[in-house]
């Protein structure tokens, strides 16, 4: 078996996030191309249903199939083991993305040079900030007309609330795009539109090397020198430590589609991005180098084939080494479980693996044992934090439309909720079940999957709700008084915790003002 410390040091586990269409899929594919994991562009079929209308079921099913293959893409590059964790493109699945971000050690954000910072990027960055995740930004589509790079840098700082430091710099943009100057390594790459190949570099001594004038003409060379001087004057020297603390985001420019500026990004990434970091459990901090294995489930793919109840739980290894055929404690159920066919994810292949190291993701075949957030250990009772459910934004009553299939419906709802598709609240006043989601699409997915995977049919009834929030208080009496006063609006979540259903912002505000002893929480982890 390999040396644990060495294995940890060479691992880089990260996610690429962006607003849909900024180029996440294209960049992922180009990184795989560099890693030799795929050989032609176009091989990674994108994980997207965003362009199809909401009711294209074939697309959704296809997407579920594809997304198992692309959920984790591992490859080797220059002695590093890189794991890219895929995140759904569609914003209705934002919660999936949030959970995936709990399993990565760093993030690359892709921004479209013409569109700048868009809404979803802003939201995802908030999650990164909450967790101090180190972030690198790739400004994409420089081959198209776009905004001035200095403006983009200003916008990144003000919209994403993070200091930035360019480490590469574009020469021209759109039709006049000539290449990028690599500030980090002091070399120059000339642009050549090419989807399949990697561009050669022009080696230069420094920014004053006449080779630059020769390569791009003296006008552009002068402008480049002025730009670099300005950058060095305005932005402090890049500090890897500040990046690792989530205080500064290095910025690269390029064109993913043309495989341009991507190598600069990747080379810098493997050098500066963190190897697996310590993970915070409720009880203590778990260091990746500890002897004993620990890991947690951050994602579950269920029922890929309706004929077999086949699920796969994605476990992030936090410490020690996971071994095939060894018994591990499933902390929530207090059961010892052994896995005979754990799978590793290498690019688009799944293969059985014997030993899995911190930073890696292992896929465990599951027949309904796992829930999102479950911990596996060698016996220690620990619970990993950081897999919150967020207060949903849309709500509907779920009603059974086939009384003969009540059992199937309940089982289906329970499993889909364990998988993290949506959240279930049971109103304590009328006992009706309410499903909360972050997007309309989930209601359609749930209805479809209940029918196709469980043979149960349901109907959605409208409910007017603004927010569901978890409540608690140190003062039992105050809590009881609140629950009594608001009994029509009280529900419990799947773990039996108290949830207040506020039907308007005003009502919520009033409740907060009138009951100062009650704490209102907008994520399930508090
Ligand atoms: P996403 O995963 O972030 O949603 O974005 P994706 O990579 O699918 O890219 C969105 C569109 O932007 C795609 O075009 C892609 O080809 C294009 N694109 C990505 N990088 C660049 C770039 O550097 N320059 C230019 N000009 N375009 C880029 P599409 O027409 O929507 O899809 P497709 O038919 O090309 O797949």
Coordinates of C-alpha atoms and ligand atoms in Angstrom, one line a residue:
X1 CA 0.0 0.0 0.0
X2 CA 1.2 3.5 -0.8
X3 CA 2.4 5.9 1.8
X4 CA -0.6 7.8 3.2
X5 CA 1.1 11.2 3.5
X6 CA 2.4 11.0 -0.1
X7 CA -1.0 10.1 -1.4
X8 CA -2.7 12.9 0.4
X9 CA -0.1 15.4 -0.8
X10 CA -0.7 14.6 -4.4
X11 CA -4.5 14.9 -4.3
X12 CA -6.5 17.8 -5.6
X13 CA -10.2 17.5 -5.2
X14 CA -12.2 20.4 -6.5
X15 CA -15.4 21.5 -8.3
X16 CA -15.9 23.9 -11.2
X17 CA -18.8 26.2 -10.7
X18 CA -20.4 28.8 -12.9
X19 CA -23.6 30.3 -14.1
X20 CA -25.1 28.1 -16.8
X21 CA -23.4 28.7 -20.2
X22 CA -20.2 30.4 -18.9
X23 CA -18.2 27.3 -20.0
X24 CA -18.0 24.9 -17.1
X25 CA -18.5 21.8 -19.2
X26 CA -16.1 22.9 -21.8
X27 CA -13.4 23.7 -19.3
X28 CA -13.9 20.4 -17.5
X29 CA -13.5 18.6 -20.8
X30 CA -10.3 20.5 -21.6
X31 CA -8.8 19.7 -18.2
X32 CA -9.5 16.0 -18.9
X33 CA -7.9 16.4 -22.3
X34 CA -4.7 17.7 -20.6
X35 CA -4.8 14.8 -18.1
X36 CA -5.0 12.4 -21.0
X37 CA -8.2 11.1 -19.5
X38 CA -10.0 11.7 -22.8
X39 CA -8.6 12.1 -26.2
X40 CA -10.9 14.2 -28.2
X41 CA -12.9 17.2 -27.3
X42 CA -16.7 16.5 -27.1
X43 CA -16.2 13.3 -25.2
X44 CA -17.8 14.6 -22.1
X45 CA -21.5 14.9 -22.8
X46 CA -22.5 17.8 -20.7
X47 CA -24.4 17.4 -17.5
X48 CA -27.2 19.8 -18.5
X49 CA -30.8 20.0 -18.8
X50 CA -30.8 23.7 -18.7
X51 CA -31.5 24.3 -22.3
X52 CA -34.5 22.0 -22.5
X53 CA -37.9 23.1 -21.3
X54 CA -39.0 22.0 -17.9
X55 CA -41.0 18.9 -19.0
X56 CA -38.5 17.1 -21.1
X57 CA -38.5 13.8 -19.2
X58 CA -36.2 11.9 -21.5
X59 CA -33.7 14.6 -21.0
X60 CA -34.0 14.3 -17.2
X61 CA -33.5 10.6 -17.3
X62 CA -30.6 10.9 -19.7
X63 CA -29.1 13.5 -17.5
X64 CA -29.4 11.2 -14.5
X65 CA -27.6 8.5 -16.4
X66 CA -24.9 10.8 -17.7
X67 CA -24.4 12.5 -14.4
X68 CA -23.4 9.2 -12.7
X69 CA -20.6 8.9 -15.2
X70 CA -19.5 12.5 -14.8
X71 CA -20.2 12.9 -11.1
X72 CA -16.6 12.5 -10.3
X73 CA -13.9 12.6 -12.9
X74 CA -10.5 11.5 -11.6
X75 CA -7.3 11.8 -13.6
X76 CA -3.5 12.0 -13.2
X77 CA -1.6 15.0 -14.3
X78 CA 2.1 15.5 -13.7
X79 CA 2.2 13.3 -10.7
X80 CA -1.0 14.7 -9.1
X81 CA -4.2 12.9 -8.7
X82 CA -7.0 15.3 -9.6
X83 CA -10.7 14.7 -8.8
X84 CA -13.2 17.0 -10.4
X85 CA -16.6 16.8 -8.8
X86 CA -19.4 17.7 -11.2
X87 CA -22.2 20.0 -10.1
X88 CA -25.6 20.3 -11.9
X89 CA -25.9 23.2 -14.3
X90 CA -29.6 23.9 -13.6
X91 CA -30.2 26.3 -10.8
X92 CA -33.2 24.2 -9.5
X93 CA -30.6 21.7 -8.4
X94 CA -28.6 24.3 -6.5
X95 CA -28.9 22.3 -3.3
X96 CA -27.0 19.4 -4.9
X97 CA -24.3 21.8 -5.8
X98 CA -24.1 23.2 -2.2
X99 CA -23.7 19.6 -1.0
X100 CA -21.0 18.8 -3.5
X101 CA -19.1 21.9 -2.4
X102 CA -18.8 20.3 1.1
X103 CA -16.8 17.5 -0.5
X104 CA -14.2 19.6 -2.3
X105 CA -11.0 21.3 -1.1
X106 CA -11.1 24.1 -3.6
X107 CA -13.1 25.6 -6.4
X108 CA -12.6 27.0 -9.9
X109 CA -15.2 29.6 -10.9
X110 CA -15.8 30.2 -14.6
X111 CA -17.0 33.6 -15.6
X112 CA -18.0 34.7 -19.1
X113 CA -16.0 37.8 -20.1
X114 CA -19.0 39.4 -21.8
X115 CA -21.5 38.7 -19.0
X116 CA -19.3 39.1 -16.0
X117 CA -20.6 37.9 -12.6
X118 CA -24.0 36.4 -12.9
X119 CA -26.6 35.5 -10.3
X120 CA -25.8 31.8 -9.7
X121 CA -22.0 32.5 -9.4
X122 CA -22.8 35.0 -6.7
X123 CA -24.8 32.5 -4.7
X124 CA -22.3 29.7 -5.1
X125 CA -19.5 32.1 -4.0
X126 CA -21.4 32.8 -0.8
X127 CA -21.2 29.1 0.0
X128 CA -17.5 29.1 -0.7
X129 CA -17.1 32.1 1.5
X130 CA -19.0 30.4 4.4
X131 CA -16.6 27.5 4.2
X132 CA -13.4 29.5 3.4
X133 CA -12.9 27.4 0.3
X134 CA -10.0 28.6 -1.8
X135 CA -11.2 29.9 -5.2
X136 CA -9.5 30.4 -8.5
X137 CA -11.3 32.4 -11.2
X138 CA -11.2 31.6 -14.9
X139 CA -12.5 34.4 -17.2
X140 CA -13.6 32.6 -20.3
X141 CA -14.5 33.3 -23.9
X142 CA -11.8 35.9 -24.6
X143 CA -12.1 34.9 -28.3
X144 CA -15.4 36.8 -28.3
X145 CA -16.0 40.4 -27.8
X146 CA -16.4 41.2 -24.1
X147 CA -15.7 43.6 -21.4
X148 CA -12.4 45.3 -20.5
X149 CA -10.4 42.9 -18.3
X150 CA -9.8 45.6 -15.7
X151 CA -13.6 46.2 -15.4
X152 CA -14.1 42.5 -15.0
X153 CA -11.5 42.4 -12.1
X154 CA -13.4 45.3 -10.4
X155 CA -16.7 43.5 -10.8
X156 CA -15.3 40.2 -9.5
X157 CA -14.1 42.0 -6.4
X158 CA -17.3 43.9 -5.7
X159 CA -19.8 41.2 -6.6
X160 CA -18.0 38.2 -5.2
X161 CA -16.6 40.0 -2.1
X162 CA -13.1 38.7 -2.5
X163 CA -9.8 40.3 -3.4
X164 CA -8.5 39.2 -6.8
X165 CA -5.0 38.9 -8.3
X166 CA -4.6 38.3 -12.0
X167 CA -2.0 35.6 -12.7
X168 CA -2.4 35.7 -16.5
X169 CA -3.3 38.6 -18.7
X170 CA -5.0 38.8 -22.1
X171 CA -3.6 40.5 -25.1
X172 CA -6.5 42.0 -26.9
X173 CA -10.0 40.5 -26.9
X174 CA -12.5 39.1 -29.5
X175 CA -11.2 39.5 -33.0
X176 CA -8.1 41.1 -31.7
X177 CA -7.3 38.5 -29.2
X178 CA -3.7 37.5 -29.6
X179 CA -2.8 35.5 -26.5
X180 CA -2.2 35.5 -22.8
X181 CA 0.8 36.5 -20.8
X182 CA 1.4 34.2 -17.9
X183 CA 2.3 36.5 -15.0
X184 CA 2.8 33.5 -12.7
X185 CA 5.4 31.9 -14.8
X186 CA 6.4 34.8 -17.0
X187 CA 5.8 33.3 -20.4
X188 CA 3.7 34.1 -23.3
X189 CA 1.2 31.9 -25.2
X190 CA 0.0 32.9 -28.6
X191 CA -3.6 32.4 -29.5
X192 CA -4.5 29.9 -32.2
X193 CA -8.1 28.9 -32.5
X194 CA -8.0 25.2 -32.1
X195 CA -10.5 23.0 -30.3
X196 CA -8.3 19.9 -30.0
X197 CA -4.8 20.9 -29.5
X198 CA -2.7 22.6 -26.9
X199 CA -1.1 25.8 -27.9
X200 CA 2.7 26.1 -27.7
X201 CA 4.3 28.6 -25.5
X202 CA 6.7 31.4 -26.5
X203 CA 9.5 31.3 -23.9
X204 CA 10.6 34.7 -22.8
X205 CA 13.0 36.0 -20.2
X206 CA 10.7 38.6 -18.7
X207 CA 8.1 41.2 -19.7
X208 CA 10.8 43.3 -21.4
X209 CA 12.0 40.6 -23.7
X210 CA 12.0 41.8 -27.3
X211 CA 10.6 38.4 -28.3
X212 CA 7.3 39.7 -27.1
X213 CA 7.4 42.6 -29.6
X214 CA 8.3 40.1 -32.3
X215 CA 5.4 37.8 -31.4
X216 CA 2.6 40.3 -31.0
X217 CA 3.9 43.5 -32.5
X218 CA 5.3 46.5 -30.7
X219 CA 2.0 48.3 -30.1
X220 CA 0.4 45.3 -28.3
X221 CA 3.7 44.6 -26.5
X222 CA 3.8 48.2 -25.2
X223 CA 0.2 48.0 -24.0
X224 CA 0.9 44.6 -22.3
X225 CA 3.8 46.1 -20.5
X226 CA 1.7 49.1 -19.4
X227 CA -1.1 46.8 -18.2
X228 CA 1.3 44.6 -16.3
X229 CA 2.9 47.6 -14.6
X230 CA -0.6 48.8 -13.6
X231 CA -1.5 45.4 -12.3
X232 CA 1.7 45.2 -10.2
X233 CA 1.0 48.7 -8.9
X234 CA -2.6 48.1 -8.0
X235 CA -2.7 44.5 -6.9
X236 CA -0.5 43.2 -4.1
X237 CA 1.9 40.4 -4.8
X238 CA 0.1 37.1 -5.0
X239 CA 0.2 35.2 -1.8
X240 CA -0.5 31.5 -1.8
X241 CA -1.3 31.5 1.9
X242 CA -4.0 34.2 1.4
X243 CA -5.4 32.1 -1.4
X244 CA -5.5 29.1 0.8
X245 CA -7.3 31.1 3.5
X246 CA -9.9 32.2 1.0
X247 CA -8.8 35.8 1.1
X248 CA -7.7 36.3 -2.4
X249 CA -8.7 34.6 -5.7
X250 CA -6.1 34.4 -8.5
X251 CA -7.6 35.1 -11.9
X252 CA -6.8 33.5 -15.3
X253 CA -8.0 34.6 -18.7
X254 CA -8.5 32.3 -21.7
X255 CA -10.9 30.5 -24.0
X256 CA -11.9 27.1 -22.8
X257 CA -13.4 26.2 -26.2
X258 CA -10.1 26.9 -27.9
X259 CA -8.1 25.2 -25.2
X260 CA -6.4 28.5 -24.6
X261 CA -5.2 29.7 -21.2
X262 CA -6.3 26.4 -19.8
X263 CA -2.8 24.9 -19.3
X264 CA -1.7 28.1 -17.4
X265 CA -4.7 27.6 -15.2
X266 CA -4.1 23.9 -14.6
X267 CA -0.3 24.2 -14.0
X268 CA -0.8 26.9 -11.4
X269 CA -3.8 25.0 -9.9
X270 CA -1.9 21.8 -9.2
X271 CA 0.9 23.8 -7.5
X272 CA -1.1 26.1 -5.3
X273 CA -4.5 24.3 -4.7
X274 CA -4.8 22.6 -1.4
X275 CA -4.5 18.9 -0.9
X276 CA -7.2 17.4 1.3
X277 CA -7.9 19.6 4.2
X278 CA -9.0 18.8 7.7
X279 CA -12.7 18.2 8.0
X280 CA -14.8 19.5 10.9
X281 CA -16.9 16.9 12.6
X282 CA -19.4 17.8 15.4
X283 CA -17.1 16.1 17.9
X284 CA -13.6 17.2 16.7
X285 CA -11.5 18.1 13.7
X286 CA -10.5 15.1 11.5
X287 CA -7.1 15.3 9.9
X288 CA -6.6 13.5 6.6
X289 CA -3.4 11.9 7.8
X290 CA -5.0 10.1 10.7
X291 CA -4.6 6.3 10.5
X292 CA -8.2 5.4 10.8
X293 CA -10.7 5.7 7.9
X294 CA -13.5 8.2 8.2
X295 CA -15.8 9.4 5.4
X296 CA -19.2 10.9 4.7
X297 CA -22.0 10.5 2.1
X298 CA -22.5 13.8 0.2
X299 CA -24.5 12.5 -2.7
X300 CA -26.8 9.5 -3.5
X301 CA -27.8 8.4 -7.0
X302 CA -30.8 6.2 -6.7
X303 CA -32.7 3.8 -8.9
X304 CA -30.8 4.2 -12.1
X305 CA -32.4 1.1 -13.3
X306 CA -36.0 0.7 -12.1
X307 CA -35.8 -3.1 -12.4
X308 CA -33.2 -3.3 -9.7
X309 CA -33.3 -0.9 -6.8
X310 CA -29.7 0.1 -7.5
X311 CA -28.4 3.1 -5.6
X312 CA -24.9 4.4 -5.4
X313 CA -23.7 6.5 -2.4
X314 CA -20.8 8.8 -3.0
X315 CA -18.5 8.9 0.0
X316 CA -15.7 11.4 0.4
X317 CA -12.8 9.9 2.3
X318 CA -11.8 12.3 5.0
X319 CA -9.0 10.4 6.7
X320 CA -7.1 7.1 6.7
X321 CA -7.6 4.6 3.9
X322 CA -10.8 2.9 2.9
X323 CA -10.3 -0.8 2.2
X324 CA -12.5 -3.1 0.2
X325 CA -14.1 -5.9 2.1
X326 CA -13.4 -4.4 5.5
X327 CA -16.2 -3.7 8.0
X328 CA -17.0 -0.1 8.8
X329 CA -19.4 1.4 11.3
X330 CA -22.4 3.2 9.8
X331 CA -22.7 5.7 12.6
X332 CA -26.4 6.6 12.2
X333 CA -27.7 3.0 12.3
X334 CA -24.9 1.7 14.5
X335 CA -24.3 -1.2 12.1
X336 CA -21.1 -2.7 10.7
X337 CA -21.1 -2.8 6.9
X338 CA -18.7 -4.3 4.5
X339 CA -18.4 -3.3 0.9
X340 CA -17.3 -5.9 -1.7
X341 CA -17.6 -3.8 -4.8
X342 CA -16.6 -0.1 -4.0
X343 CA -16.0 1.8 -7.2
X344 CA -13.4 4.4 -8.0
X345 CA -14.2 7.1 -10.6
X346 CA -11.5 7.6 -13.2
X347 CA -12.7 10.0 -15.9
X348 CA -15.7 8.4 -17.3
X349 CA -15.0 4.9 -16.2
X350 CA -16.1 3.2 -13.0
X351 CA -13.9 0.5 -11.7
X352 CA -13.7 -1.6 -8.5
X353 CA -11.0 -0.4 -6.2
X354 CA -9.3 -1.9 -3.2
X355 CA -7.9 1.1 -1.4
X356 CA -9.2 4.7 -1.4
X357 CA -7.3 7.7 0.0
X358 CA -8.3 11.0 1.5
X359 CA -9.6 13.4 -1.1
X360 CA -10.9 10.6 -3.2
X361 CA -14.5 9.7 -3.7
X362 CA -15.6 6.1 -3.5
X363 CA -18.9 4.9 -4.9
X364 CA -20.7 2.4 -2.6
X365 CA -23.5 0.3 -4.0
X366 CA -26.4 0.8 -1.6
X367 CA -29.8 -0.7 -1.1
X368 CA -31.3 2.1 0.9
X369 CA -29.0 2.2 3.9
X370 CA -27.5 5.6 3.3
X371 CA -28.8 9.1 3.7
X372 CA -27.1 12.2 2.7
X373 CA -24.7 13.2 5.5
X374 CA -24.1 9.7 6.9
X375 CA -20.7 9.0 8.4
X376 CA -18.6 5.8 8.1
X377 CA -15.8 5.2 10.5
X378 CA -13.7 2.4 12.0
X379 CA -15.8 2.6 15.2
X380 CA -15.6 6.2 16.4
X381 CA -18.9 8.0 16.8
X382 CA -18.4 11.1 14.8
X383 CA -20.7 13.2 12.7
X384 CA -19.5 15.4 9.9
X385 CA -20.9 18.9 9.8
X386 CA -21.6 21.0 6.8
X387 CA -24.3 19.2 4.9
X388 CA -27.1 21.6 5.6
X389 CA -30.5 21.7 4.1
X390 CA -31.4 25.2 3.1
X391 CA -34.8 26.7 3.8
X392 CA -36.7 25.8 0.6
X393 CA -38.2 28.5 -1.7
X394 CA -41.2 26.7 -3.1
X395 CA -43.8 24.6 -1.4
X396 CA -46.6 22.3 -2.4
X397 CA -48.9 19.8 -0.6
X398 CA -48.3 16.3 -1.9
X399 CA -51.5 14.3 -2.2
X400 CA -51.9 10.6 -3.0
X401 CA -54.1 10.0 -6.1
X402 CA -54.1 6.2 -5.9
X403 CA -55.2 4.9 -2.5
X404 CA -54.1 1.4 -3.4
X405 CA -50.5 2.6 -3.6
X406 CA -50.2 4.5 -0.3
X407 CA -47.3 2.3 0.9
X408 CA -45.4 2.8 -2.3
X409 CA -45.9 6.5 -2.2
X410 CA -44.7 6.8 1.3
X411 CA -41.6 4.7 0.6
X412 CA -40.9 6.7 -2.6
X413 CA -41.2 10.0 -0.8
X414 CA -39.0 8.8 2.0
X415 CA -36.2 7.6 -0.3
X416 CA -36.3 10.7 -2.5
X417 CA -36.0 12.9 0.6
X418 CA -33.1 10.8 1.9
X419 CA -31.4 11.3 -1.5
X420 CA -31.8 15.0 -0.9
X421 CA -34.1 15.7 -3.9
X422 CA -36.3 18.0 -1.7
X423 CA -37.5 18.4 1.9
X424 CA -40.6 17.1 3.5
X425 CA -42.5 18.8 6.3
X426 CA -45.5 17.4 8.0
X427 CA -47.9 20.0 9.2
X428 CA -48.8 19.2 12.8
X429 CA -52.2 20.8 12.6
X430 CA -53.7 19.0 9.6
X431 CA -51.1 16.2 9.2
X432 CA -50.7 17.1 5.5
X433 CA -47.4 16.6 3.8
X434 CA -45.6 19.5 2.3
X435 CA -42.7 19.2 0.0
X436 CA -40.3 22.1 -0.2
X437 CA -37.8 22.6 -3.1
X438 CA -35.5 25.3 -4.5
X439 CA -37.1 25.1 -7.9
X440 CA -40.2 24.2 -9.9
X441 CA -38.4 21.5 -11.7
X442 CA -38.0 19.3 -8.6
X443 CA -41.8 18.9 -8.3
X444 CA -41.9 17.5 -11.8
X445 CA -38.9 15.3 -11.2
X446 CA -40.4 13.9 -7.9
X447 CA -43.8 13.2 -9.5
X448 CA -42.2 11.5 -12.5
X449 CA -39.8 9.4 -10.4
X450 CA -42.5 8.4 -7.9
X451 CA -44.5 7.0 -10.8
X452 CA -41.7 5.4 -12.7
X453 CA -39.7 4.0 -9.8
X454 CA -42.3 3.3 -7.2
X455 CA -45.5 3.0 -9.2
X456 CA -47.1 5.7 -7.1
X457 CA -49.0 8.6 -8.3
X458 CA -49.4 12.0 -6.7
X459 CA -50.9 15.4 -7.2
X460 CA -49.6 18.8 -6.1
X461 CA -51.9 21.1 -4.3
X462 CA -51.0 24.7 -3.9
X463 CA -50.0 26.1 -0.5
X464 CA -49.1 29.7 0.1
X465 CA -45.9 29.9 2.0
X466 CA -43.0 32.3 2.1
X467 CA -40.4 30.3 4.1
X468 CA -39.9 27.4 6.3
X469 CA -37.5 27.9 9.2
X470 CA -36.2 25.7 11.9
X471 CA -36.9 27.0 15.4
X472 CA -35.4 26.3 18.8
X473 CA -35.0 28.0 22.1
X474 CA -33.2 27.5 25.5
X475 CA -36.5 28.4 27.1
X476 CA -38.8 25.4 26.9
X477 CA -41.8 27.5 28.0
X478 CA -41.3 30.1 25.4
X479 CA -40.9 27.4 22.8
X480 CA -44.1 25.7 23.8
X481 CA -45.9 29.1 23.9
X482 CA -44.7 29.8 20.4
X483 CA -45.8 26.4 19.1
X484 CA -49.2 26.8 20.7
X485 CA -49.8 30.2 19.3
X486 CA -48.6 29.2 15.8
X487 CA -50.0 25.7 15.9
X488 CA -51.6 26.0 12.5
X489 CA -48.2 26.8 11.0
X490 CA -46.0 24.3 12.8
X491 CA -44.6 21.3 11.1
X492 CA -41.8 18.8 11.7
X493 CA -39.0 17.9 9.3
X494 CA -37.8 14.4 8.5
X495 CA -35.7 14.3 11.6
X496 CA -38.6 15.4 13.8
X497 CA -37.4 18.9 14.3
X498 CA -39.7 21.9 14.7
X499 CA -40.3 24.0 11.7
X500 CA -42.3 27.2 11.5
X501 CA -44.1 27.8 8.2
X502 CA -44.3 31.5 7.6
X503 CA -46.7 32.6 4.9
X504 CA -45.2 36.0 4.4
X505 CA -42.1 38.0 5.1
X506 CA -44.2 40.2 7.3
X507 CA -45.5 37.3 9.4
X508 CA -42.0 36.0 9.8
X509 CA -40.7 39.4 10.9
X510 CA -43.6 39.8 13.4
X511 CA -42.9 36.3 14.8
X512 CA -39.2 37.2 15.2
X513 CA -40.2 40.5 16.9
X514 CA -42.9 39.1 19.2
X515 CA -40.9 36.0 20.3
X516 CA -37.4 37.2 21.0
X517 CA -36.5 34.0 22.9
X518 CA -37.0 31.9 19.9
X519 CA -34.2 31.4 17.5
X520 CA -35.1 31.1 13.8
X521 CA -32.7 29.3 11.5
X522 CA -32.7 29.3 7.7
X523 CA -30.5 26.3 7.3
X524 CA -31.0 23.0 9.0
X525 CA -27.5 23.1 10.6
X526 CA -27.3 25.4 13.6
Ligands
LIG1 P1 -21.8 25.4 -19.0 O1 -21.3 24.0 -18.7 O2 -21.2 26.4 -18.0 O3 -23.3 25.6 -19.0 O4 -21.2 25.9 -20.4 P2 -20.7 25.1 -21.6 O5 -19.4 24.6 -21.4 O6 -21.8 24.1 -22.1 O7 -20.6 26.3 -22.7 C1 -21.7 27.0 -23.1 C2 -21.5 27.5 -24.5 O8 -20.4 28.3 -24.6 C3 -21.3 26.3 -25.5 O9 -21.8 26.7 -26.7 C4 -19.8 26.4 -25.6 O10 -19.3 25.8 -26.8 C5 -19.5 27.9 -25.5 N1 -18.1 28.2 -25.1 C6 -17.4 27.6 -24.0 N2 -16.2 28.2 -23.9 C7 -16.1 29.1 -24.9 C8 -15.0 29.9 -25.4 O11 -14.0 30.0 -24.9 N3 -15.3 30.7 -26.5 C9 -16.5 30.7 -27.1 N4 -16.7 31.5 -28.2 N5 -17.5 29.9 -26.7 C10 -17.3 29.1 -25.7 P3 -23.2 26.2 -27.2 O12 -23.4 26.7 -28.6 O13 -24.3 26.6 -26.3 O14 -23.1 24.7 -27.1 P4 -22.4 23.6 -28.1 O15 -23.3 23.3 -29.1 O16 -21.1 24.3 -28.6 O17 -22.0 22.5 -27.1

